[in-house]
Amino acid sequence: VVLKGVPTKVALFVMSLPFCDAVYCQVFPKECTETFQEGHVRGIAFFGGVPRRISYDNTKTAISKIIDSRDRELIQEFKRLKGYYLFESHFCLVRRPNEKGHVERLLEYARSNFLVPVPECDSLEELNGKLEEVCRQDQDRTPSRKKATIKHQLEEDQKAMLAAPSTMSP
């Protein structure tokens, strides 16, 4: 991105819901535990609920060690995030791209549709506001294999989601 006229590398956080194809993305100065958690907080607020299960690639912001094909040693901060929101985590098998196709497709969709041409703005907050708005506008789209808009399908997804806690932050 270009911040105040200076090309700047940022980390992109993308959360998507496979049933309805809704996507949420935000940029952060770097990829770290704090931004990973903040991305979840913002994404859950954006979607209006907590997915019962969230799938992940084997990111170091969530796991410290791969034990076997499905078992992971989670970092304490990720355990705390899961404990707060009460979702189940699912980690993709190592070197199995077929398991993360949805995530990869929507990540590329977000990049090519929301970040091309390269956005220019004065702050990450300004850019994140614009990204949230384009993610919301994208919900008016009807994906080719669906019969209803993303917004309509998201309403169905929300019925199955857990309520987000509202009294404290993770």
Coordinates of C-alpha atoms in Angstrom, one line a residue:
V1 CA 0.0 0.0 0.0
V2 CA 1.0 3.6 -0.2
L3 CA 0.8 5.5 3.1
K4 CA 1.3 9.3 2.8
G5 CA 3.0 8.8 -0.5
V6 CA 5.4 6.1 0.8
P7 CA 5.1 2.5 -0.5
T8 CA 4.6 0.4 2.7
K9 CA 4.5 -3.4 3.2
V10 CA 1.6 -4.5 5.3
A11 CA 0.2 -7.8 6.6
L12 CA -3.3 -8.8 5.3
F13 CA -5.7 -10.5 7.6
V14 CA -8.6 -12.3 5.8
M15 CA -11.5 -14.1 7.5
S16 CA -14.1 -15.8 5.3
L17 CA -17.2 -17.8 5.7
P18 CA -17.3 -20.8 3.3
F19 CA -21.1 -21.3 3.2
C20 CA -22.0 -17.7 2.2
D21 CA -18.6 -16.6 0.6
A22 CA -18.6 -13.5 2.8
V23 CA -15.1 -12.1 3.2
Y24 CA -13.6 -9.6 5.7
C25 CA -10.1 -8.2 5.4
Q26 CA -8.0 -5.7 7.3
V27 CA -4.3 -4.6 7.0
F28 CA -1.9 -4.3 9.8
P29 CA 1.7 -3.0 10.1
K30 CA 3.0 -6.6 10.6
E31 CA 1.9 -10.2 11.1
C32 CA 2.1 -11.0 14.8
T33 CA 0.0 -12.5 17.6
E34 CA -1.6 -9.1 18.5
T35 CA -2.7 -8.4 14.9
F36 CA -3.9 -12.0 14.5
Q37 CA -6.1 -11.6 17.5
E38 CA -7.3 -8.1 16.6
G39 CA -8.2 -9.4 13.1
H40 CA -10.4 -12.0 14.8
V41 CA -12.1 -9.5 17.1
R42 CA -12.9 -7.2 14.1
G43 CA -13.9 -10.1 11.9
I44 CA -16.3 -11.5 14.4
A45 CA -17.9 -8.1 15.0
F46 CA -18.2 -7.6 11.2
F47 CA -19.9 -11.0 10.7
G48 CA -22.2 -10.5 13.7
G49 CA -21.3 -13.7 15.4
V50 CA -18.7 -16.4 16.1
P51 CA -18.3 -19.3 13.7
R52 CA -18.5 -22.5 15.5
R53 CA -15.3 -23.8 13.8
I54 CA -12.5 -21.8 12.2
S55 CA -10.0 -23.4 9.8
Y56 CA -6.4 -22.3 9.7
D57 CA -3.3 -22.9 7.7
N58 CA -0.5 -23.8 10.1
T59 CA 0.2 -20.2 11.2
K60 CA 2.9 -19.5 13.8
T61 CA 0.5 -16.9 15.3
A62 CA -1.6 -19.8 16.5
I63 CA 0.6 -22.9 16.9
S64 CA 4.0 -23.5 18.4
K65 CA 4.4 -27.1 17.2
I66 CA 2.9 -29.6 14.9
I67 CA 2.5 -32.8 16.8
D68 CA 1.0 -35.1 14.2
S69 CA -1.3 -34.8 11.2
R70 CA -4.1 -33.0 13.1
D71 CA -2.7 -32.3 16.6
R72 CA -1.1 -29.0 17.3
E73 CA 0.5 -27.4 20.3
L74 CA -1.3 -24.1 20.5
I75 CA 0.3 -20.9 21.8
Q76 CA -1.2 -19.5 25.0
E77 CA -2.6 -16.4 23.3
F78 CA -4.5 -18.5 20.8
K79 CA -5.9 -20.8 23.6
R80 CA -7.1 -17.6 25.3
L81 CA -8.8 -16.4 22.1
K82 CA -10.5 -19.7 21.6
G83 CA -11.5 -19.8 25.3
Y84 CA -13.0 -16.4 25.0
Y85 CA -15.0 -16.9 21.8
L86 CA -15.6 -20.7 22.4
F87 CA -15.0 -21.7 18.7
E88 CA -13.3 -24.9 17.6
S89 CA -10.1 -24.7 15.6
H90 CA -9.3 -26.9 12.6
F91 CA -5.8 -27.0 11.2
C92 CA -5.1 -28.0 7.6
L93 CA -2.8 -30.9 6.9
V94 CA 0.7 -30.0 6.1
R95 CA 1.4 -29.8 2.3
R96 CA -2.2 -30.5 1.5
P97 CA -3.3 -27.5 -0.6
N98 CA -6.7 -29.1 -1.3
E99 CA -7.6 -28.5 2.4
K100 CA -7.3 -24.8 2.2
G101 CA -8.6 -24.0 -1.2
H102 CA -11.5 -21.8 0.0
V103 CA -9.1 -19.7 2.1
E104 CA -6.6 -19.4 -0.7
R105 CA -9.3 -18.5 -3.3
L106 CA -10.8 -15.8 -1.1
L107 CA -7.4 -14.4 -0.1
E108 CA -6.6 -14.0 -3.8
Y109 CA -10.1 -12.6 -4.4
A110 CA -9.6 -10.0 -1.6
R111 CA -6.2 -9.0 -2.9
S112 CA -7.3 -8.6 -6.5
N113 CA -10.6 -7.0 -5.9
F114 CA -9.9 -4.8 -2.8
L115 CA -6.2 -4.0 -3.1
V116 CA -5.8 -3.5 -6.9
P117 CA -4.8 -0.9 -7.9
V118 CA -2.5 -0.4 -4.9
P119 CA -4.5 1.7 -2.4
E120 CA -3.1 5.1 -1.4
C121 CA -4.2 6.7 1.8
D122 CA -3.0 8.6 4.8
S123 CA -3.3 5.9 7.5
L124 CA -4.0 2.2 8.0
E125 CA -7.2 3.2 9.9
E126 CA -8.4 5.0 6.8
L127 CA -7.6 2.0 4.6
N128 CA -9.2 -0.4 7.0
G129 CA -12.4 1.7 7.0
K130 CA -12.4 1.5 3.1
L131 CA -11.7 -2.3 3.2
E132 CA -14.6 -2.9 5.6
E133 CA -16.9 -0.9 3.3
V134 CA -15.9 -2.8 0.2
C135 CA -16.3 -6.1 2.1
R136 CA -19.8 -4.9 3.1
Q137 CA -20.6 -3.9 -0.5
D138 CA -19.3 -7.2 -1.8
Q139 CA -22.1 -8.9 0.1
D140 CA -24.6 -7.6 -2.6
R141 CA -22.9 -10.0 -5.0
T142 CA -24.4 -13.4 -5.9
P143 CA -21.6 -16.0 -6.4
S144 CA -21.9 -18.0 -9.5
R145 CA -22.8 -21.3 -7.8
K146 CA -25.3 -19.7 -5.4
K147 CA -28.9 -18.7 -5.8
A148 CA -28.9 -15.8 -3.3
T149 CA -26.7 -12.8 -2.5
I150 CA -23.9 -13.2 0.0
K151 CA -25.8 -10.9 2.4
H152 CA -28.8 -13.3 2.3
Q153 CA -26.6 -16.3 2.8
L154 CA -24.8 -14.6 5.7
E155 CA -28.1 -14.1 7.5
E156 CA -28.5 -17.9 7.3
D157 CA -24.9 -18.4 8.6
Q158 CA -25.5 -16.0 11.5
K159 CA -28.3 -18.2 12.7
A160 CA -25.8 -21.0 13.3
M161 CA -23.1 -18.8 14.8
L162 CA -22.3 -18.4 18.5
A163 CA -23.1 -15.1 20.1
A164 CA -20.1 -12.9 20.5
P165 CA -19.3 -12.1 24.2
S166 CA -19.8 -8.4 24.9
T167 CA -18.5 -7.7 28.4
M168 CA -14.7 -7.9 28.0
S169 CA -11.9 -8.2 25.4
P170 CA -9.9 -11.4 24.9

